[in-house]
Amino acid sequence: MKPHDGLYLDGAWRPAAGRDVIEVVNPADEQVIGQVPAGTAEDVDAAVRAARAALPGWSATPPAERAARLAALRDVLAARADEFAETVTAELGAPPKLAQTVHVGAPIAVAGSYAELAATYAFEERIGNSAVHHEPIGVVGAITPWNYPLHQVVAKVAPALAAGCTLVLKPAEDTPLTARLFAGAVHEAGVPAGVFNLVTGLGPVAGQALVEHPGVDLVSFTGSTAVGRRIGAVAGAAVKKVALELGGKSANVILPGADLARAVNVGVANVMSNSGQTCSAWTRMLVHRDRYDEAVELAATAAAKYGDRIGPLVSARQRERVTGYIEKGVAEGARLVAGGPEAPRERGYYVSPTVFADVTPQMSIAQEEIFGPVLSILRYEDEEDALRIANGTVYGLAGAVWAGDEATAVAFARRMETGQVDINGGRFNPLAPFGGYKQSGVGRELGVHGLTEYLQTKSLQF
């Protein structure tokens, strides 16, 4: 069928309208490892029409049957976990262990959670003399990023299917091979034709066509705040619902009395995970002035251990962005205590694990999302000063608080303007709502809150 092996439309792999392709590069060695079609507005239109045609049948499918398809999808993902992990490693550069446990393990759990929710959620309830029905919103346009190429897809597709929606997926152009594997898994799981459709392509072409298409009822986007603003403006003009999971500049607040060594080591690990390419990473570490120097020394030592353990950034463009921020940090007066802008390897888009001290809240590296393995350490005078610094960005996606006792940490976290806060190293919960305050987005993903994003409400009075 080349080039290059079509799009998944209406239950089958079909030729794209054009002949242009997108090359996929392994960021670890800079070699081309594959090609996918560069979908056009014509391809998007075909995908949306297939989704609209499939909507009446899928939305009327009993929730138990939708749950069964999602359970089957979970099982296929689990059975092909090694293949997915190898693909994520190849096109994103994620180390194999991280690819297995996080990039593939987490979405398997998420798919399973929505299989259970589809079977147990109350799609109808009684309120007084009214029957309240929770119905699928319709056709979903899902646009996913490259940093977690399977997890972000499952976090949108699974709740949409559980709700009874049909959808068109446009994955990031840097990591489309994982999405193609996922389309095969959906097919193998027995999801009916037209319910799920895949169009690979460039954001300004296929992505824009999907956002603008009048047949799309909801746009679910994860990516940069700048692109999210444009999507919101286009969707707003059409009075179309959006769910936006955008940027972050999360604070890791270490209060007096906390276990400093543990807080610093976990904080550094959080920033370095996935080479820093995580929107919820705790990229600002806030430490009381009395233990600031000790924290800086601990962080520098911890970061040095990640030199050979983290993967590359996804592209040359991303590496240039991150090294540009490192250079800006030095230029603005921050003190480099680990790493730096110099390339640590001759080949591959690698950046050294980098730690800045003497960072002030106004600096670019303390305000702007870098999206790389770069940690900024800021000092504070007291708790009110720490709160002011923690809340002092346009973002509010995640964060962490460490204290000598849980009550103190919780009291501080309750005043943070952010969507999710880990208390003394709390573990990730795939059932808890994930999403941001302020310019970190609109709406929530995961768990029951993620499911309700894809539902609309109708009241019948008796």
Short mmCIF file of C-alpha atoms in Angstrom, two decimals:
data_model
loop_
_atom_site.label_atom_id
_atom_site.label_comp_id
_atom_site.label_asym_id
_atom_site.label_seq_id
_atom_site.Cartn_x
_atom_site.Cartn_y
_atom_site.Cartn_z
CA MET A 1 0.00 0.00 0.00
CA LYS A 2 2.93 2.45 0.38
CA PRO A 3 3.57 5.25 1.16
CA HIS A 4 3.84 4.50 4.00
CA ASP A 5 1.40 1.74 4.71
CA GLY A 6 -1.70 3.80 5.14
CA LEU A 7 -3.97 5.12 7.84
CA TYR A 8 -6.36 3.20 10.08
CA LEU A 9 -9.80 4.31 8.88
CA ASP A 10 -13.16 2.64 9.40
CA GLY A 11 -11.69 -0.61 10.70
CA ALA A 12 -8.97 -1.16 8.09
CA TRP A 13 -5.61 0.16 6.89
CA ARG A 14 -6.33 2.36 3.89
CA PRO A 15 -4.17 4.48 1.57
CA ALA A 16 -3.68 8.11 2.56
CA ALA A 17 -4.95 10.79 0.21
CA GLY A 18 -1.46 12.12 -0.50
CA ARG A 19 1.97 10.60 -0.97
CA ASP A 20 3.96 12.67 1.53
CA VAL A 21 5.50 10.82 4.45
CA ILE A 22 7.04 11.68 7.83
CA GLU A 23 10.35 10.10 8.73
CA VAL A 24 10.74 8.77 12.26
CA VAL A 25 14.21 9.16 13.80
CA ASN A 26 15.75 7.21 16.67
CA PRO A 27 16.98 10.02 18.95
CA ALA A 28 19.70 7.84 20.47
CA ASP A 29 21.63 7.39 17.20
CA GLU A 30 19.90 9.86 14.82
CA GLN A 31 19.03 7.10 12.34
CA VAL A 32 15.74 6.92 10.44
CA ILE A 33 13.79 3.92 11.69
CA GLY A 34 10.49 4.27 9.86
CA GLN A 35 8.01 6.34 7.93
CA VAL A 36 4.31 7.12 8.30
CA PRO A 37 1.85 8.95 6.04
CA ALA A 38 1.57 12.70 6.40
CA GLY A 39 -2.21 12.82 6.60
CA THR A 40 -4.15 15.66 4.99
CA ALA A 41 -7.40 17.47 5.65
CA GLU A 42 -9.00 15.01 3.23
CA ASP A 43 -7.81 12.10 5.38
CA VAL A 44 -9.12 13.77 8.52
CA ASP A 45 -12.49 14.28 6.86
CA ALA A 46 -12.66 10.60 5.94
CA ALA A 47 -11.79 9.63 9.51
CA VAL A 48 -14.40 11.95 11.04
CA ARG A 49 -17.07 10.69 8.66
CA ALA A 50 -16.25 7.11 9.67
CA ALA A 51 -16.46 8.06 13.34
CA ARG A 52 -19.80 9.81 12.86
CA ALA A 53 -21.23 6.84 11.01
CA ALA A 54 -20.15 4.51 13.81
CA LEU A 55 -21.42 6.75 16.62
CA PRO A 56 -25.09 5.64 16.77
CA GLY A 57 -24.19 1.97 17.06
CA TRP A 58 -21.35 2.37 19.56
CA SER A 59 -23.17 4.84 21.79
CA ALA A 60 -26.12 2.42 21.96
CA THR A 61 -23.86 -0.52 22.80
CA PRO A 62 -24.52 -1.63 26.40
CA PRO A 63 -21.83 -0.45 28.82
CA ALA A 64 -21.03 -4.06 29.69
CA GLU A 65 -20.09 -4.75 26.07
CA ARG A 66 -17.98 -1.57 25.90
CA ALA A 67 -16.28 -2.77 29.08
CA ALA A 68 -15.58 -6.13 27.45
CA ARG A 69 -13.88 -4.45 24.47
CA LEU A 70 -11.75 -2.37 26.83
CA ALA A 71 -10.79 -5.44 28.83
CA ALA A 72 -9.81 -7.13 25.58
CA LEU A 73 -7.73 -4.08 24.65
CA ARG A 74 -5.98 -4.23 28.02
CA ASP A 75 -5.18 -7.88 27.44
CA VAL A 76 -3.79 -7.23 23.95
CA LEU A 77 -1.59 -4.43 25.28
CA ALA A 78 -0.31 -6.75 28.01
CA ALA A 79 0.35 -9.58 25.57
CA ARG A 80 2.30 -7.25 23.28
CA ALA A 81 4.01 -5.28 26.04
CA ASP A 82 7.52 -6.12 24.86
CA GLU A 83 6.78 -4.94 21.33
CA PHE A 84 5.33 -1.68 22.60
CA ALA A 85 8.28 -1.11 24.93
CA GLU A 86 10.79 -1.74 22.16
CA THR A 87 8.98 0.72 19.90
CA VAL A 88 8.86 3.41 22.58
CA THR A 89 12.59 2.94 23.17
CA ALA A 90 13.30 3.17 19.45
CA GLU A 91 11.31 6.31 18.63
CA LEU A 92 11.46 8.21 21.96
CA GLY A 93 14.80 7.00 23.33
CA ALA A 94 13.36 5.87 26.66
CA PRO A 95 15.62 3.40 28.50
CA PRO A 96 14.21 -0.14 28.22
CA LYS A 97 13.32 -0.49 31.92
CA LEU A 98 11.46 2.84 31.91
CA ALA A 99 9.71 1.87 28.69
CA GLN A 100 8.49 -1.39 30.23
CA THR A 101 7.40 -0.16 33.64
CA VAL A 102 6.12 3.36 32.96
CA HIS A 103 5.50 3.81 29.25
CA VAL A 104 3.73 0.47 28.85
CA GLY A 105 2.87 -0.68 32.37
CA ALA A 106 0.93 2.45 33.29
CA PRO A 107 -1.34 2.50 30.21
CA ILE A 108 -2.17 -1.18 30.68
CA ALA A 109 -3.39 -0.29 34.17
CA VAL A 110 -5.32 2.70 32.85
CA ALA A 111 -7.03 0.62 30.17
CA GLY A 112 -8.03 -1.87 32.84
CA SER A 113 -9.41 0.86 35.07
CA TYR A 114 -11.74 2.05 32.30
CA ALA A 115 -12.90 -1.48 31.60
CA GLU A 116 -14.07 -1.56 35.22
CA LEU A 117 -15.57 1.94 35.11
CA ALA A 118 -17.51 1.23 31.93
CA ALA A 119 -19.16 -1.68 33.71
CA THR A 120 -19.89 0.09 37.01
CA TYR A 121 -20.47 3.80 36.25
CA ALA A 122 -24.03 5.04 36.79
CA PHE A 123 -24.90 6.35 33.33
CA GLU A 124 -28.42 7.07 34.66
CA GLU A 125 -29.44 8.41 38.08
CA ARG A 126 -32.60 9.73 39.72
CA ILE A 127 -32.70 13.20 41.25
CA GLY A 128 -36.14 13.93 42.67
CA ASN A 129 -38.65 13.70 39.84
CA SER A 130 -35.90 13.68 37.17
CA ALA A 131 -34.03 10.91 35.42
CA VAL A 132 -30.55 12.21 34.65
CA HIS A 133 -28.79 10.50 31.75
CA HIS A 134 -25.05 10.75 31.15
CA GLU A 135 -24.59 10.34 27.41
CA PRO A 136 -21.53 10.28 25.13
CA ILE A 137 -20.58 13.72 23.88
CA GLY A 138 -20.09 12.41 20.33
CA VAL A 139 -17.04 12.32 18.08
CA VAL A 140 -13.74 13.07 19.80
CA GLY A 141 -10.67 14.55 18.14
CA ALA A 142 -7.73 13.32 20.24
CA ILE A 143 -4.34 14.99 19.73
CA THR A 144 -1.53 13.43 21.74
CA PRO A 145 2.09 14.42 22.50
CA TRP A 146 5.34 12.56 21.97
CA ASN A 147 6.66 12.36 25.54
CA TYR A 148 4.45 9.41 26.63
CA PRO A 149 3.32 8.03 23.27
CA LEU A 150 1.24 5.12 24.59
CA HIS A 151 0.07 6.44 27.95
CA GLN A 152 -1.30 9.68 26.54
CA VAL A 153 -3.15 7.80 23.81
CA VAL A 154 -4.74 5.35 26.27
CA ALA A 155 -5.62 8.18 28.69
CA LYS A 156 -7.84 9.66 25.96
CA VAL A 157 -9.01 6.67 23.95
CA ALA A 158 -10.00 4.44 26.88
CA PRO A 159 -12.40 6.90 28.60
CA ALA A 160 -13.83 7.96 25.25
CA LEU A 161 -14.64 4.34 24.39
CA ALA A 162 -16.02 3.71 27.88
CA ALA A 163 -18.32 6.72 27.51
CA GLY A 164 -19.66 5.51 24.16
CA CYS A 165 -17.85 8.08 22.02
CA THR A 166 -16.12 7.42 18.73
CA LEU A 167 -12.89 9.14 17.89
CA VAL A 168 -10.08 10.18 15.58
CA LEU A 169 -6.55 10.06 16.95
CA LYS A 170 -3.79 12.35 15.65
CA PRO A 171 -0.55 11.38 17.43
CA ALA A 172 2.60 13.48 17.61
CA GLU A 173 4.71 13.32 14.47
CA ASP A 174 7.87 12.47 16.46
CA THR A 175 6.45 9.21 17.89
CA PRO A 176 3.76 7.85 15.54
CA LEU A 177 4.96 4.23 15.42
CA THR A 178 3.58 3.47 18.88
CA ALA A 179 0.20 4.86 17.81
CA ARG A 180 0.20 2.57 14.77
CA LEU A 181 0.86 -0.41 17.03
CA PHE A 182 -1.98 0.77 19.24
CA ALA A 183 -4.36 0.89 16.27
CA GLY A 184 -3.50 -2.75 15.61
CA ALA A 185 -4.27 -3.57 19.24
CA VAL A 186 -7.66 -1.84 19.00
CA HIS A 187 -8.44 -3.90 15.90
CA GLU A 188 -7.36 -7.13 17.60
CA ALA A 189 -9.52 -6.28 20.63
CA GLY A 190 -12.61 -6.32 18.43
CA VAL A 191 -13.58 -2.66 18.62
CA PRO A 192 -16.11 -2.13 15.79
CA ALA A 193 -15.10 -0.45 12.55
CA GLY A 194 -15.20 3.35 12.62
CA VAL A 195 -15.21 3.62 16.40
CA PHE A 196 -11.47 4.31 16.47
CA ASN A 197 -9.59 5.95 13.59
CA LEU A 198 -5.92 6.94 13.26
CA VAL A 199 -4.55 9.76 11.11
CA THR A 200 -0.82 10.42 11.37
CA GLY A 201 0.36 13.81 10.20
CA LEU A 202 1.69 17.25 11.05
CA GLY A 203 0.00 19.46 13.60
CA PRO A 204 -0.55 22.49 11.34
CA VAL A 205 -2.18 20.25 8.71
CA ALA A 206 -3.87 17.16 10.16
CA GLY A 207 -4.14 18.54 13.68
CA GLN A 208 -5.65 21.82 12.58
CA ALA A 209 -8.09 20.06 10.26
CA LEU A 210 -9.24 17.87 13.15
CA VAL A 211 -9.78 20.82 15.49
CA GLU A 212 -11.67 22.79 12.86
CA HIS A 213 -13.82 19.91 11.56
CA PRO A 214 -17.53 20.57 12.21
CA GLY A 215 -18.09 16.85 12.76
CA VAL A 216 -15.91 16.81 15.90
CA ASP A 217 -17.77 17.46 19.16
CA LEU A 218 -14.85 17.48 21.61
CA VAL A 219 -11.14 18.15 21.14
CA SER A 220 -8.90 16.52 23.73
CA PHE A 221 -5.35 17.86 23.47
CA THR A 222 -2.19 17.33 25.47
CA GLY A 223 0.79 19.52 24.64
CA SER A 224 2.18 23.01 24.96
CA THR A 225 0.22 25.90 26.41
CA ALA A 226 0.82 27.95 23.26
CA VAL A 227 -0.83 25.34 21.03
CA GLY A 228 -3.56 24.79 23.63
CA ARG A 229 -4.47 28.48 23.44
CA ARG A 230 -4.88 28.27 19.66
CA ILE A 231 -6.98 25.13 19.90
CA GLY A 232 -9.16 26.74 22.57
CA ALA A 233 -9.70 29.80 20.40
CA VAL A 234 -10.72 27.75 17.35
CA ALA A 235 -12.98 25.47 19.38
CA GLY A 236 -14.49 28.41 21.22
CA ALA A 237 -15.55 30.03 17.97
CA ALA A 238 -17.52 26.87 17.18
CA VAL A 239 -18.76 26.49 20.79
CA LYS A 240 -16.98 23.13 20.83
CA LYS A 241 -15.87 21.53 24.09
CA VAL A 242 -12.15 21.17 24.76
CA ALA A 243 -10.11 19.23 27.30
CA LEU A 244 -6.59 20.65 27.52
CA GLU A 245 -3.67 19.20 29.47
CA LEU A 246 -0.88 21.73 28.98
CA GLY A 247 2.43 22.87 30.46
CA GLY A 248 3.82 22.84 33.96
CA LYS A 249 6.51 24.31 36.18
CA SER A 250 5.84 22.31 39.30
CA ALA A 251 7.30 23.11 42.71
CA ASN A 252 8.90 20.56 45.05
CA VAL A 253 8.59 22.30 48.42
CA ILE A 254 10.83 20.97 51.20
CA LEU A 255 9.61 22.38 54.52
CA PRO A 256 11.70 22.57 57.71
CA GLY A 257 11.65 19.25 59.53
CA ALA A 258 11.41 17.16 56.36
CA ASP A 259 13.80 14.32 55.56
CA LEU A 260 16.04 16.49 53.39
CA ALA A 261 18.13 13.75 51.83
CA ARG A 262 15.09 11.73 50.77
CA ALA A 263 13.22 14.78 49.52
CA VAL A 264 16.17 15.92 47.42
CA ASN A 265 16.98 12.50 46.00
CA VAL A 266 13.36 11.76 45.07
CA GLY A 267 13.03 15.27 43.65
CA VAL A 268 16.08 14.87 41.42
CA ALA A 269 14.84 11.46 40.26
CA ASN A 270 11.47 13.00 39.39
CA VAL A 271 13.09 15.66 37.20
CA MET A 272 15.45 13.24 35.45
CA SER A 273 12.79 10.61 34.70
CA ASN A 274 11.99 10.40 30.98
CA SER A 275 14.94 12.78 30.42
CA GLY A 276 12.90 15.57 31.99
CA GLN A 277 10.29 15.34 29.26
CA THR A 278 7.34 15.25 31.67
CA CYS A 279 4.87 18.11 32.03
CA SER A 280 4.32 17.36 35.72
CA ALA A 281 8.03 17.17 36.64
CA TRP A 282 9.04 19.01 39.83
CA THR A 283 11.48 21.30 38.07
CA ARG A 284 11.62 23.87 40.90
CA MET A 285 13.01 22.72 44.24
CA LEU A 286 12.23 25.12 47.11
CA VAL A 287 14.47 24.83 50.19
CA HIS A 288 14.60 26.86 53.41
CA ARG A 289 17.64 29.12 53.63
CA ASP A 290 19.02 27.28 56.69
CA ARG A 291 19.55 24.04 54.74
CA TYR A 292 19.89 25.46 51.25
CA ASP A 293 23.60 24.78 50.75
CA GLU A 294 23.20 21.21 51.98
CA ALA A 295 20.34 20.62 49.55
CA VAL A 296 22.36 22.01 46.63
CA GLU A 297 25.24 19.65 47.40
CA LEU A 298 22.89 16.68 47.68
CA ALA A 299 21.17 17.55 44.40
CA ALA A 300 24.42 17.98 42.50
CA THR A 301 25.67 14.60 43.75
CA ALA A 302 22.38 12.91 42.90
CA ALA A 303 22.21 14.41 39.41
CA ALA A 304 25.72 13.19 38.56
CA LYS A 305 24.52 9.60 38.99
CA TYR A 306 22.07 10.01 36.10
CA GLY A 307 24.68 10.82 33.46
CA ASP A 308 24.60 7.34 31.92
CA ARG A 309 21.09 6.43 33.01
CA ILE A 310 18.81 8.83 31.17
CA GLY A 311 17.95 8.65 27.52
CA PRO A 312 18.20 11.32 24.84
CA LEU A 313 15.71 14.07 24.17
CA VAL A 314 13.23 13.30 21.43
CA SER A 315 14.73 15.46 18.66
CA ALA A 316 17.47 17.87 17.69
CA ARG A 317 14.90 20.66 17.98
CA GLN A 318 14.12 19.71 21.57
CA ARG A 319 17.81 19.46 22.47
CA GLU A 320 18.40 22.94 21.10
CA ARG A 321 15.50 24.27 23.14
CA VAL A 322 16.80 22.76 26.37
CA THR A 323 20.43 23.78 25.88
CA GLY A 324 19.19 27.27 25.03
CA TYR A 325 17.49 27.45 28.43
CA ILE A 326 20.64 26.22 30.17
CA GLU A 327 22.64 28.97 28.49
CA LYS A 328 19.98 31.49 29.46
CA GLY A 329 20.12 30.35 33.08
CA VAL A 330 23.85 31.01 33.19
CA ALA A 331 23.42 34.36 31.45
CA GLU A 332 20.76 35.44 33.97
CA GLY A 333 23.04 34.71 36.91
CA ALA A 334 22.11 31.24 38.13
CA ARG A 335 24.97 29.04 39.39
CA LEU A 336 25.56 25.82 37.48
CA VAL A 337 26.39 23.03 39.95
CA ALA A 338 25.85 19.99 37.68
CA GLY A 339 25.71 19.43 33.94
CA GLY A 340 25.63 22.23 31.43
CA PRO A 341 24.88 22.91 27.75
CA GLU A 342 27.76 20.87 26.29
CA ALA A 343 26.73 17.67 24.49
CA PRO A 344 27.72 14.65 26.61
CA ARG A 345 27.91 12.30 23.59
CA GLU A 346 28.95 12.59 19.97
CA ARG A 347 25.75 11.08 18.61
CA GLY A 348 22.18 11.27 19.82
CA TYR A 349 20.15 14.13 21.21
CA TYR A 350 21.52 13.90 24.74
CA VAL A 351 21.64 16.62 27.39
CA SER A 352 23.55 16.27 30.66
CA PRO A 353 21.52 16.14 33.88
CA THR A 354 21.70 19.78 34.94
CA VAL A 355 21.20 21.51 38.29
CA PHE A 356 21.13 25.26 38.93
CA ALA A 357 21.55 26.92 42.32
CA ASP A 358 21.00 30.55 43.32
CA VAL A 359 17.92 30.68 41.12
CA THR A 360 15.55 33.57 41.77
CA PRO A 361 11.81 33.39 41.07
CA GLN A 362 11.99 35.91 38.21
CA MET A 363 14.54 33.99 36.13
CA SER A 364 13.43 32.33 32.90
CA ILE A 365 14.47 28.91 34.19
CA ALA A 366 12.17 29.40 37.19
CA GLN A 367 9.19 30.61 35.17
CA GLU A 368 9.19 28.80 31.82
CA GLU A 369 8.75 25.13 30.99
CA ILE A 370 12.07 23.73 29.76
CA PHE A 371 11.04 20.10 29.18
CA GLY A 372 14.44 18.59 29.77
CA PRO A 373 16.62 17.26 32.63
CA VAL A 374 17.09 20.67 34.26
CA LEU A 375 16.43 21.41 37.95
CA SER A 376 16.29 24.91 39.48
CA ILE A 377 16.85 25.22 43.26
CA LEU A 378 15.37 28.28 44.97
CA ARG A 379 15.71 29.38 48.59
CA TYR A 380 12.88 30.73 50.71
CA GLU A 381 12.67 32.58 54.03
CA ASP A 382 9.54 31.10 55.61
CA GLU A 383 6.40 29.17 54.66
CA GLU A 384 4.59 32.22 53.30
CA ASP A 385 7.58 33.00 51.10
CA ALA A 386 7.65 29.38 49.91
CA LEU A 387 3.94 29.52 49.07
CA ARG A 388 4.39 32.78 47.16
CA ILE A 389 7.21 31.25 45.10
CA ALA A 390 5.39 27.96 44.53
CA ASN A 391 2.28 29.76 43.24
CA GLY A 392 4.26 32.40 41.37
CA THR A 393 4.05 31.04 37.82
CA VAL A 394 1.32 30.89 35.19
CA TYR A 395 1.24 27.10 35.60
CA GLY A 396 -0.41 24.80 38.14
CA LEU A 397 -0.19 21.18 37.08
CA ALA A 398 1.52 19.23 39.87
CA GLY A 399 3.90 19.53 42.80
CA ALA A 400 5.21 17.98 45.97
CA VAL A 401 5.43 18.89 49.65
CA TRP A 402 7.76 17.34 52.23
CA ALA A 403 7.43 17.98 55.97
CA GLY A 404 8.20 16.35 59.28
CA ASP A 405 4.54 15.42 59.70
CA GLU A 406 1.75 14.76 57.26
CA ALA A 407 -0.63 17.37 58.66
CA THR A 408 1.86 20.19 58.02
CA ALA A 409 2.46 18.99 54.46
CA VAL A 410 -1.27 18.68 53.74
CA ALA A 411 -2.00 22.14 55.13
CA PHE A 412 0.62 23.63 52.81
CA ALA A 413 -0.51 21.57 49.81
CA ARG A 414 -4.10 22.74 50.25
CA ARG A 415 -2.92 26.30 49.59
CA MET A 416 -0.96 25.45 46.46
CA GLU A 417 -2.57 26.48 43.16
CA THR A 418 -2.03 23.20 41.38
CA GLY A 419 -4.01 20.16 40.33
CA GLN A 420 -2.05 17.36 41.97
CA VAL A 421 0.38 17.32 44.93
CA ASP A 422 2.43 14.39 46.25
CA ILE A 423 2.75 14.36 50.05
CA ASN A 424 6.08 13.06 51.43
CA GLY A 425 6.66 10.94 48.33
CA GLY A 426 3.10 9.77 47.70
CA ARG A 427 2.76 7.25 44.86
CA PHE A 428 1.15 7.84 41.46
CA ASN A 429 -2.51 6.84 41.42
CA PRO A 430 -3.98 6.04 37.96
CA LEU A 431 -7.51 6.50 39.33
CA ALA A 432 -6.94 10.02 40.69
CA PRO A 433 -7.87 13.00 38.50
CA PHE A 434 -4.92 14.58 36.68
CA GLY A 435 -5.01 18.10 35.28
CA GLY A 436 -4.09 21.67 35.98
CA TYR A 437 -4.98 25.05 37.36
CA LYS A 438 -4.36 28.33 35.51
CA GLN A 439 -2.53 27.90 32.18
CA SER A 440 -1.85 24.22 32.79
CA GLY A 441 -5.15 23.33 31.24
CA VAL A 442 -8.88 22.71 31.35
CA GLY A 443 -10.48 19.46 32.47
CA ARG A 444 -9.12 16.26 34.02
CA GLU A 445 -7.83 12.90 32.87
CA LEU A 446 -7.80 9.44 34.52
CA GLY A 447 -10.36 7.73 36.69
CA VAL A 448 -14.00 8.68 36.91
CA HIS A 449 -13.18 12.37 36.42
CA GLY A 450 -11.53 11.50 33.13
CA LEU A 451 -14.60 9.56 32.05
CA THR A 452 -16.99 12.45 32.71
CA GLU A 453 -15.03 14.70 30.33
CA TYR A 454 -16.50 12.60 27.51
CA LEU A 455 -20.09 12.71 28.73
CA GLN A 456 -22.90 15.24 28.50
CA THR A 457 -25.95 15.39 30.72
CA LYS A 458 -29.63 15.17 29.87
CA SER A 459 -32.48 15.51 32.40
CA LEU A 460 -35.92 13.94 31.94
CA GLN A 461 -38.64 15.30 34.25
CA PHE A 462 -41.63 13.13 35.28
#
